[in-house]
Amino acid sequence: MSTSHTTTLARLPEAGPPQLLFLLFHGVGGQAQNMVSLAQRLASEYPQAAVLCIDAPDAFDVAPGSGGRQWFSIQGIDEANRPARIAATLRRFVAQVRALQQHFDLDWPRTALVGFSQGAIMALEAVQSEPRLAGRVLAFSGRHATAPMHAPEDTTVHLFHGLADRVMPPGPAIDSAERLVALGGDVTCEALPGIGHELHPALVDKAMAQLRTFLPKRMWREALSEAPVIPRTASSQELGRPAPARDAE
């Protein structure tokens, strides 16, 4: 298969169409190949998924000719200009996700965006700006460009960070988790000691556990809406109250 910016297809199901879509986005200066080990882990856990590693669209301008790629330039970047740089490239990022969903005929609830560092930033900002883009985001060593003003609708956000990360310290990610919870979002946050700016196996293990065990609010809501409601009166024993005394016969 050939799609724009897609250089590494880690795995397609051996039989039948894919049931899930995992799209992996590397960090600044990296390449799609950097995400292959994580892609292989996802493919082994979810054999009926299509798992793709995506190359960023632009050459890494800090080191021309290195073969590295970038989602947006980090030359002279600061807190003030980062949001505008992300906004300038976000449309093509979202378009790439939509094109791959259409190619595999998979809708947004069955799509997960998985990003590391700058790739995580793009995934987080994409679901903030585009409603119903993905059912889940797995963001490793990433952050929001600006503090979220709303929680992405029906999207579960999983944040994974090393507490020893000096490239992108964990504080903003932890703040985002707290803010999304306050906004009614569906979010988890795993921050582990002794881990720097890396796709550490311990963080990957946490991600696999969250995928297996964390049930999104959307699925709870759908399950409850489909469950039959049978009204009845609860007994005193069920309510933990003593049964009323009966008159002696």
PDB file of C-alpha atoms in Angstrom:
ATOM      1  CA  MET A   1       0.000   0.000   0.000  1.00  0.00           C
ATOM      2  CA  SER A   2       1.194   3.519  -0.770  1.00  0.00           C
ATOM      3  CA  THR A   3      -0.181   6.633   0.922  1.00  0.00           C
ATOM      4  CA  SER A   4       1.236  10.106   1.370  1.00  0.00           C
ATOM      5  CA  HIS A   5       3.896  10.320   4.098  1.00  0.00           C
ATOM      6  CA  THR A   6       3.488   6.626   5.019  1.00  0.00           C
ATOM      7  CA  THR A   7       6.852   4.893   4.804  1.00  0.00           C
ATOM      8  CA  THR A   8       6.589   1.902   7.093  1.00  0.00           C
ATOM      9  CA  LEU A   9       3.641  -0.444   7.286  1.00  0.00           C
ATOM     10  CA  ALA A  10       4.373  -2.540  10.336  1.00  0.00           C
ATOM     11  CA  ARG A  11       1.587  -5.052   9.899  1.00  0.00           C
ATOM     12  CA  LEU A  12      -1.768  -5.876   8.342  1.00  0.00           C
ATOM     13  CA  PRO A  13      -3.942  -8.756   9.541  1.00  0.00           C
ATOM     14  CA  GLU A  14      -2.983 -12.097   8.052  1.00  0.00           C
ATOM     15  CA  ALA A  15      -6.598 -12.766   7.182  1.00  0.00           C
ATOM     16  CA  GLY A  16      -9.592 -10.533   6.744  1.00  0.00           C
ATOM     17  CA  PRO A  17      -9.930  -6.758   6.839  1.00  0.00           C
ATOM     18  CA  PRO A  18      -8.469  -4.854   9.808  1.00  0.00           C
ATOM     19  CA  GLN A  19     -10.755  -4.156  12.736  1.00  0.00           C
ATOM     20  CA  LEU A  20      -8.614  -1.443  14.348  1.00  0.00           C
ATOM     21  CA  LEU A  21      -6.263   1.236  13.059  1.00  0.00           C
ATOM     22  CA  PHE A  22      -3.152   2.354  14.949  1.00  0.00           C
ATOM     23  CA  LEU A  23      -1.284   5.323  13.459  1.00  0.00           C
ATOM     24  CA  LEU A  24       2.168   6.010  14.922  1.00  0.00           C
ATOM     25  CA  PHE A  25       3.917   9.391  14.759  1.00  0.00           C
ATOM     26  CA  HIS A  26       7.615   9.853  15.570  1.00  0.00           C
ATOM     27  CA  GLY A  27       9.463  12.687  17.319  1.00  0.00           C
ATOM     28  CA  VAL A  28      11.234  15.658  15.766  1.00  0.00           C
ATOM     29  CA  GLY A  29      14.381  14.743  13.847  1.00  0.00           C
ATOM     30  CA  GLY A  30      13.301  11.102  13.707  1.00  0.00           C
ATOM     31  CA  GLN A  31      11.742   8.852  11.115  1.00  0.00           C
ATOM     32  CA  ALA A  32       8.865   6.422  10.886  1.00  0.00           C
ATOM     33  CA  GLN A  33      11.378   3.628  11.454  1.00  0.00           C
ATOM     34  CA  ASN A  34      11.889   4.859  15.033  1.00  0.00           C
ATOM     35  CA  MET A  35       8.373   3.691  15.901  1.00  0.00           C
ATOM     36  CA  VAL A  36       8.661   0.161  14.495  1.00  0.00           C
ATOM     37  CA  SER A  37       9.367  -1.580  17.828  1.00  0.00           C
ATOM     38  CA  LEU A  38       6.223  -0.076  19.333  1.00  0.00           C
ATOM     39  CA  ALA A  39       4.297  -0.940  16.176  1.00  0.00           C
ATOM     40  CA  GLN A  40       5.409  -4.555  16.427  1.00  0.00           C
ATOM     41  CA  ARG A  41       4.237  -4.696  20.042  1.00  0.00           C
ATOM     42  CA  LEU A  42       0.840  -3.317  19.084  1.00  0.00           C
ATOM     43  CA  ALA A  43       0.565  -5.738  16.184  1.00  0.00           C
ATOM     44  CA  SER A  44       1.318  -8.701  18.438  1.00  0.00           C
ATOM     45  CA  GLU A  45      -1.309  -7.569  20.954  1.00  0.00           C
ATOM     46  CA  TYR A  46      -3.895  -6.774  18.266  1.00  0.00           C
ATOM     47  CA  PRO A  47      -3.386  -9.133  15.291  1.00  0.00           C
ATOM     48  CA  GLN A  48      -6.561  -7.875  13.598  1.00  0.00           C
ATOM     49  CA  ALA A  49      -5.286  -4.289  13.521  1.00  0.00           C
ATOM     50  CA  ALA A  50      -3.597  -2.283  10.798  1.00  0.00           C
ATOM     51  CA  VAL A  51      -0.549  -0.684  12.424  1.00  0.00           C
ATOM     52  CA  LEU A  52       1.236   2.039  10.446  1.00  0.00           C
ATOM     53  CA  CYS A  53       4.248   4.223  11.164  1.00  0.00           C
ATOM     54  CA  ILE A  54       3.994   7.649   9.543  1.00  0.00           C
ATOM     55  CA  ASP A  55       6.850   9.866   8.362  1.00  0.00           C
ATOM     56  CA  ALA A  56       6.509  13.576   9.137  1.00  0.00           C
ATOM     57  CA  PRO A  57       6.009  15.629   5.974  1.00  0.00           C
ATOM     58  CA  ASP A  58       8.983  17.990   6.256  1.00  0.00           C
ATOM     59  CA  ALA A  59      12.752  17.539   6.386  1.00  0.00           C
ATOM     60  CA  PHE A  60      14.367  18.280   9.754  1.00  0.00           C
ATOM     61  CA  ASP A  61      15.623  21.820   9.239  1.00  0.00           C
ATOM     62  CA  VAL A  62      17.986  21.797  12.213  1.00  0.00           C
ATOM     63  CA  ALA A  63      20.127  19.149  10.493  1.00  0.00           C
ATOM     64  CA  PRO A  64      19.572  19.316   6.715  1.00  0.00           C
ATOM     65  CA  GLY A  65      20.521  16.146   4.911  1.00  0.00           C
ATOM     66  CA  SER A  66      20.327  13.999   8.043  1.00  0.00           C
ATOM     67  CA  GLY A  67      17.266  12.126   6.845  1.00  0.00           C
ATOM     68  CA  GLY A  68      15.317  13.271   9.894  1.00  0.00           C
ATOM     69  CA  ARG A  69      11.783  14.605   9.595  1.00  0.00           C
ATOM     70  CA  GLN A  70       9.656  17.121  11.486  1.00  0.00           C
ATOM     71  CA  TRP A  71       5.995  17.924  11.948  1.00  0.00           C
ATOM     72  CA  PHE A  72       6.910  21.557  12.617  1.00  0.00           C
ATOM     73  CA  SER A  73      10.157  23.472  12.983  1.00  0.00           C
ATOM     74  CA  ILE A  74      11.741  23.856  16.415  1.00  0.00           C
ATOM     75  CA  GLN A  75      14.208  26.548  15.353  1.00  0.00           C
ATOM     76  CA  GLY A  76      13.662  29.503  17.676  1.00  0.00           C
ATOM     77  CA  ILE A  77      10.614  27.847  19.189  1.00  0.00           C
ATOM     78  CA  ASP A  78       9.150  29.083  22.466  1.00  0.00           C
ATOM     79  CA  GLU A  79       5.873  29.007  24.387  1.00  0.00           C
ATOM     80  CA  ALA A  80       4.556  31.990  22.447  1.00  0.00           C
ATOM     81  CA  ASN A  81       5.102  30.762  18.882  1.00  0.00           C
ATOM     82  CA  ARG A  82       4.604  26.992  19.337  1.00  0.00           C
ATOM     83  CA  PRO A  83       0.769  27.080  18.983  1.00  0.00           C
ATOM     84  CA  ALA A  84       0.923  28.958  15.662  1.00  0.00           C
ATOM     85  CA  ARG A  85       3.472  26.531  14.229  1.00  0.00           C
ATOM     86  CA  ILE A  86       1.296  23.579  15.163  1.00  0.00           C
ATOM     87  CA  ALA A  87      -1.834  25.247  13.786  1.00  0.00           C
ATOM     88  CA  ALA A  88      -0.069  25.817  10.467  1.00  0.00           C
ATOM     89  CA  THR A  89       0.530  22.092   9.932  1.00  0.00           C
ATOM     90  CA  LEU A  90      -2.472  20.620  11.726  1.00  0.00           C
ATOM     91  CA  ARG A  91      -4.789  20.559   8.721  1.00  0.00           C
ATOM     92  CA  ARG A  92      -2.561  18.225   6.714  1.00  0.00           C
ATOM     93  CA  PHE A  93      -2.032  16.029   9.787  1.00  0.00           C
ATOM     94  CA  VAL A  94      -5.787  15.617  10.215  1.00  0.00           C
ATOM     95  CA  ALA A  95      -6.227  15.069   6.474  1.00  0.00           C
ATOM     96  CA  GLN A  96      -3.679  12.244   6.594  1.00  0.00           C
ATOM     97  CA  VAL A  97      -5.565  10.532   9.425  1.00  0.00           C
ATOM     98  CA  ARG A  98      -8.889  10.878   7.588  1.00  0.00           C
ATOM     99  CA  ALA A  99      -7.379   9.535   4.361  1.00  0.00           C
ATOM    100  CA  LEU A 100      -6.058   6.414   6.111  1.00  0.00           C
ATOM    101  CA  GLN A 101      -9.384   5.846   7.861  1.00  0.00           C
ATOM    102  CA  GLN A 102     -11.099   6.011   4.491  1.00  0.00           C
ATOM    103  CA  HIS A 103      -8.524   3.707   2.903  1.00  0.00           C
ATOM    104  CA  PHE A 104      -9.080   1.000   5.509  1.00  0.00           C
ATOM    105  CA  ASP A 105     -12.802   1.741   5.880  1.00  0.00           C
ATOM    106  CA  LEU A 106     -12.423   2.218   9.638  1.00  0.00           C
ATOM    107  CA  ASP A 107     -14.251   4.930  11.525  1.00  0.00           C
ATOM    108  CA  TRP A 108     -12.877   7.163  14.265  1.00  0.00           C
ATOM    109  CA  PRO A 109     -13.856   5.030  17.311  1.00  0.00           C
ATOM    110  CA  ARG A 110     -11.652   2.228  15.948  1.00  0.00           C
ATOM    111  CA  THR A 111      -8.697   4.557  15.348  1.00  0.00           C
ATOM    112  CA  ALA A 112      -5.901   5.237  17.841  1.00  0.00           C
ATOM    113  CA  LEU A 113      -3.263   7.948  17.376  1.00  0.00           C
ATOM    114  CA  VAL A 114       0.050   7.002  18.992  1.00  0.00           C
ATOM    115  CA  GLY A 115       2.729   9.661  19.220  1.00  0.00           C
ATOM    116  CA  PHE A 116       6.151  10.207  20.729  1.00  0.00           C
ATOM    117  CA  SER A 117       7.435  13.692  21.629  1.00  0.00           C
ATOM    118  CA  GLN A 118       6.533  16.012  18.724  1.00  0.00           C
ATOM    119  CA  GLY A 119       4.350  13.263  17.290  1.00  0.00           C
ATOM    120  CA  ALA A 120       2.492  13.145  20.601  1.00  0.00           C
ATOM    121  CA  ILE A 121       2.002  16.914  20.510  1.00  0.00           C
ATOM    122  CA  MET A 122       0.444  16.627  17.071  1.00  0.00           C
ATOM    123  CA  ALA A 123      -1.873  13.804  18.128  1.00  0.00           C
ATOM    124  CA  LEU A 124      -3.029  15.666  21.240  1.00  0.00           C
ATOM    125  CA  GLU A 125      -3.669  18.910  19.377  1.00  0.00           C
ATOM    126  CA  ALA A 126      -5.391  17.104  16.504  1.00  0.00           C
ATOM    127  CA  VAL A 127      -8.115  15.628  18.712  1.00  0.00           C
ATOM    128  CA  GLN A 128      -8.537  18.994  20.424  1.00  0.00           C
ATOM    129  CA  SER A 129      -9.190  20.735  17.102  1.00  0.00           C
ATOM    130  CA  GLU A 130     -11.006  18.007  15.142  1.00  0.00           C
ATOM    131  CA  PRO A 131     -14.099  16.388  16.702  1.00  0.00           C
ATOM    132  CA  ARG A 132     -14.309  12.617  16.470  1.00  0.00           C
ATOM    133  CA  LEU A 133     -10.933  12.093  14.882  1.00  0.00           C
ATOM    134  CA  ALA A 134      -9.868   9.111  17.007  1.00  0.00           C
ATOM    135  CA  GLY A 135     -11.220   6.944  19.791  1.00  0.00           C
ATOM    136  CA  ARG A 136      -7.933   7.043  21.685  1.00  0.00           C
ATOM    137  CA  VAL A 137      -4.672   8.944  21.857  1.00  0.00           C
ATOM    138  CA  LEU A 138      -1.545   7.393  23.355  1.00  0.00           C
ATOM    139  CA  ALA A 139       0.883  10.248  23.949  1.00  0.00           C
ATOM    140  CA  PHE A 140       4.433   9.382  25.011  1.00  0.00           C
ATOM    141  CA  SER A 141       6.659  12.198  26.298  1.00  0.00           C
ATOM    142  CA  GLY A 142       4.360  14.825  24.806  1.00  0.00           C
ATOM    143  CA  ARG A 143       2.257  17.784  25.855  1.00  0.00           C
ATOM    144  CA  HIS A 144      -0.445  20.165  24.656  1.00  0.00           C
ATOM    145  CA  ALA A 145       0.766  23.344  23.009  1.00  0.00           C
ATOM    146  CA  THR A 146      -1.663  25.304  25.152  1.00  0.00           C
ATOM    147  CA  ALA A 147      -3.717  24.299  28.148  1.00  0.00           C
ATOM    148  CA  PRO A 148      -6.878  22.521  26.925  1.00  0.00           C
ATOM    149  CA  MET A 149     -10.019  24.663  27.035  1.00  0.00           C
ATOM    150  CA  HIS A 150     -12.277  21.666  26.489  1.00  0.00           C
ATOM    151  CA  ALA A 151     -12.047  17.883  26.604  1.00  0.00           C
ATOM    152  CA  PRO A 152     -12.130  16.113  23.225  1.00  0.00           C
ATOM    153  CA  GLU A 153     -15.571  14.585  22.799  1.00  0.00           C
ATOM    154  CA  ASP A 154     -15.638  10.810  23.281  1.00  0.00           C
ATOM    155  CA  THR A 155     -11.866  10.512  22.904  1.00  0.00           C
ATOM    156  CA  THR A 156      -9.828   8.762  25.587  1.00  0.00           C
ATOM    157  CA  VAL A 157      -6.427  10.364  26.170  1.00  0.00           C
ATOM    158  CA  HIS A 158      -3.607   8.307  27.687  1.00  0.00           C
ATOM    159  CA  LEU A 159      -0.504  10.243  28.746  1.00  0.00           C
ATOM    160  CA  PHE A 160       2.815   8.476  29.434  1.00  0.00           C
ATOM    161  CA  HIS A 161       5.873  10.319  30.682  1.00  0.00           C
ATOM    162  CA  GLY A 162       9.192   9.811  32.394  1.00  0.00           C
ATOM    163  CA  LEU A 163       9.742  11.903  35.497  1.00  0.00           C
ATOM    164  CA  ALA A 164      13.418  12.270  34.553  1.00  0.00           C
ATOM    165  CA  ASP A 165      12.581  13.735  31.119  1.00  0.00           C
ATOM    166  CA  ARG A 166      14.725  16.853  30.638  1.00  0.00           C
ATOM    167  CA  VAL A 167      13.848  17.401  26.962  1.00  0.00           C
ATOM    168  CA  MET A 168      10.122  17.741  27.625  1.00  0.00           C
ATOM    169  CA  PRO A 169       9.576  17.807  31.396  1.00  0.00           C
ATOM    170  CA  PRO A 170       6.465  16.010  32.653  1.00  0.00           C
ATOM    171  CA  GLY A 171       4.872  18.999  34.389  1.00  0.00           C
ATOM    172  CA  PRO A 172       2.754  20.228  31.447  1.00  0.00           C
ATOM    173  CA  ALA A 173       1.484  16.709  30.700  1.00  0.00           C
ATOM    174  CA  ILE A 174       0.450  16.198  34.322  1.00  0.00           C
ATOM    175  CA  ASP A 175      -1.223  19.622  34.327  1.00  0.00           C
ATOM    176  CA  SER A 176      -3.097  18.680  31.149  1.00  0.00           C
ATOM    177  CA  ALA A 177      -4.333  15.457  32.722  1.00  0.00           C
ATOM    178  CA  GLU A 178      -5.690  17.327  35.728  1.00  0.00           C
ATOM    179  CA  ARG A 179      -7.297  19.950  33.505  1.00  0.00           C
ATOM    180  CA  LEU A 180      -8.945  17.393  31.213  1.00  0.00           C
ATOM    181  CA  VAL A 181     -10.368  15.558  34.214  1.00  0.00           C
ATOM    182  CA  ALA A 182     -11.788  18.839  35.529  1.00  0.00           C
ATOM    183  CA  LEU A 183     -13.345  19.436  32.096  1.00  0.00           C
ATOM    184  CA  GLY A 184     -15.045  16.032  32.209  1.00  0.00           C
ATOM    185  CA  GLY A 185     -12.583  14.322  29.897  1.00  0.00           C
ATOM    186  CA  ASP A 186     -11.633  10.688  29.660  1.00  0.00           C
ATOM    187  CA  VAL A 187      -7.934  10.631  30.559  1.00  0.00           C
ATOM    188  CA  THR A 188      -5.240   8.581  32.263  1.00  0.00           C
ATOM    189  CA  CYS A 189      -1.709   9.675  33.144  1.00  0.00           C
ATOM    190  CA  GLU A 190       1.288   7.469  33.915  1.00  0.00           C
ATOM    191  CA  ALA A 191       4.459   9.247  35.083  1.00  0.00           C
ATOM    192  CA  LEU A 192       7.284   6.896  36.057  1.00  0.00           C
ATOM    193  CA  PRO A 193      10.530   7.717  37.911  1.00  0.00           C
ATOM    194  CA  GLY A 194      13.974   7.160  36.426  1.00  0.00           C
ATOM    195  CA  ILE A 195      12.815   7.456  32.805  1.00  0.00           C
ATOM    196  CA  GLY A 196      13.951  10.203  30.455  1.00  0.00           C
ATOM    197  CA  HIS A 197      12.804  11.293  27.003  1.00  0.00           C
ATOM    198  CA  GLU A 198      12.345   7.879  25.432  1.00  0.00           C
ATOM    199  CA  LEU A 199       9.900   5.192  24.411  1.00  0.00           C
ATOM    200  CA  HIS A 200      10.845   3.197  27.478  1.00  0.00           C
ATOM    201  CA  PRO A 201       9.600  -0.421  27.725  1.00  0.00           C
ATOM    202  CA  ALA A 202       7.988   0.348  31.098  1.00  0.00           C
ATOM    203  CA  LEU A 203       5.887   3.097  29.504  1.00  0.00           C
ATOM    204  CA  VAL A 204       4.985   0.806  26.616  1.00  0.00           C
ATOM    205  CA  ASP A 205       3.873  -1.840  29.124  1.00  0.00           C
ATOM    206  CA  LYS A 206       1.665   0.748  30.815  1.00  0.00           C
ATOM    207  CA  ALA A 207       0.169   1.653  27.454  1.00  0.00           C
ATOM    208  CA  MET A 208      -0.676  -1.962  26.644  1.00  0.00           C
ATOM    209  CA  ALA A 209      -2.313  -2.333  30.052  1.00  0.00           C
ATOM    210  CA  GLN A 210      -4.435   0.771  29.509  1.00  0.00           C
ATOM    211  CA  LEU A 211      -5.552  -0.459  26.100  1.00  0.00           C
ATOM    212  CA  ARG A 212      -6.546  -3.825  27.556  1.00  0.00           C
ATOM    213  CA  THR A 213      -8.234  -2.686  30.754  1.00  0.00           C
ATOM    214  CA  PHE A 214      -9.429   0.924  30.501  1.00  0.00           C
ATOM    215  CA  LEU A 215     -13.004   1.089  29.232  1.00  0.00           C
ATOM    216  CA  PRO A 216     -13.759   4.495  27.686  1.00  0.00           C
ATOM    217  CA  LYS A 217     -16.729   6.449  29.013  1.00  0.00           C
ATOM    218  CA  ARG A 218     -18.296   6.279  25.561  1.00  0.00           C
ATOM    219  CA  MET A 219     -18.470   2.481  25.768  1.00  0.00           C
ATOM    220  CA  TRP A 220     -19.958   2.616  29.257  1.00  0.00           C
ATOM    221  CA  ARG A 221     -22.616   5.029  27.997  1.00  0.00           C
ATOM    222  CA  GLU A 222     -23.434   2.848  25.001  1.00  0.00           C
ATOM    223  CA  ALA A 223     -23.643  -0.269  27.163  1.00  0.00           C
ATOM    224  CA  LEU A 224     -25.968   1.427  29.640  1.00  0.00           C
ATOM    225  CA  SER A 225     -28.197   2.782  26.877  1.00  0.00           C
ATOM    226  CA  GLU A 226     -28.636  -0.723  25.455  1.00  0.00           C
ATOM    227  CA  ALA A 227     -29.277  -2.423  28.794  1.00  0.00           C
ATOM    228  CA  PRO A 228     -32.959  -3.159  29.496  1.00  0.00           C
ATOM    229  CA  VAL A 229     -34.438  -1.288  32.452  1.00  0.00           C
ATOM    230  CA  ILE A 230     -36.750  -3.380  34.633  1.00  0.00           C
ATOM    231  CA  PRO A 231     -38.259  -1.233  37.415  1.00  0.00           C
ATOM    232  CA  ARG A 232     -38.848  -2.930  40.725  1.00  0.00           C
ATOM    233  CA  THR A 233     -38.964  -2.168  44.408  1.00  0.00           C
ATOM    234  CA  ALA A 234     -35.876  -3.017  46.425  1.00  0.00           C
ATOM    235  CA  SER A 235     -36.278  -5.137  49.531  1.00  0.00           C
ATOM    236  CA  SER A 236     -35.271  -3.964  52.988  1.00  0.00           C
ATOM    237  CA  GLN A 237     -32.424  -6.483  53.022  1.00  0.00           C
ATOM    238  CA  GLU A 238     -30.998  -5.097  49.756  1.00  0.00           C
ATOM    239  CA  LEU A 239     -31.061  -1.615  51.230  1.00  0.00           C
ATOM    240  CA  GLY A 240     -29.314  -2.782  54.373  1.00  0.00           C
ATOM    241  CA  ARG A 241     -32.268  -2.038  56.644  1.00  0.00           C
ATOM    242  CA  PRO A 242     -33.868  -4.414  59.117  1.00  0.00           C
ATOM    243  CA  ALA A 243     -37.171  -5.854  58.010  1.00  0.00           C
ATOM    244  CA  PRO A 244     -40.172  -4.348  59.858  1.00  0.00           C
ATOM    245  CA  ALA A 245     -41.372  -6.343  62.842  1.00  0.00           C
ATOM    246  CA  ARG A 246     -44.477  -8.432  62.288  1.00  0.00           C
ATOM    247  CA  ASP A 247     -47.306  -8.709  64.833  1.00  0.00           C
ATOM    248  CA  ALA A 248     -47.451 -11.993  66.688  1.00  0.00           C
ATOM    249  CA  GLU A 249     -50.276 -14.194  65.564  1.00  0.00           C
TER     250      GLU A 249
END
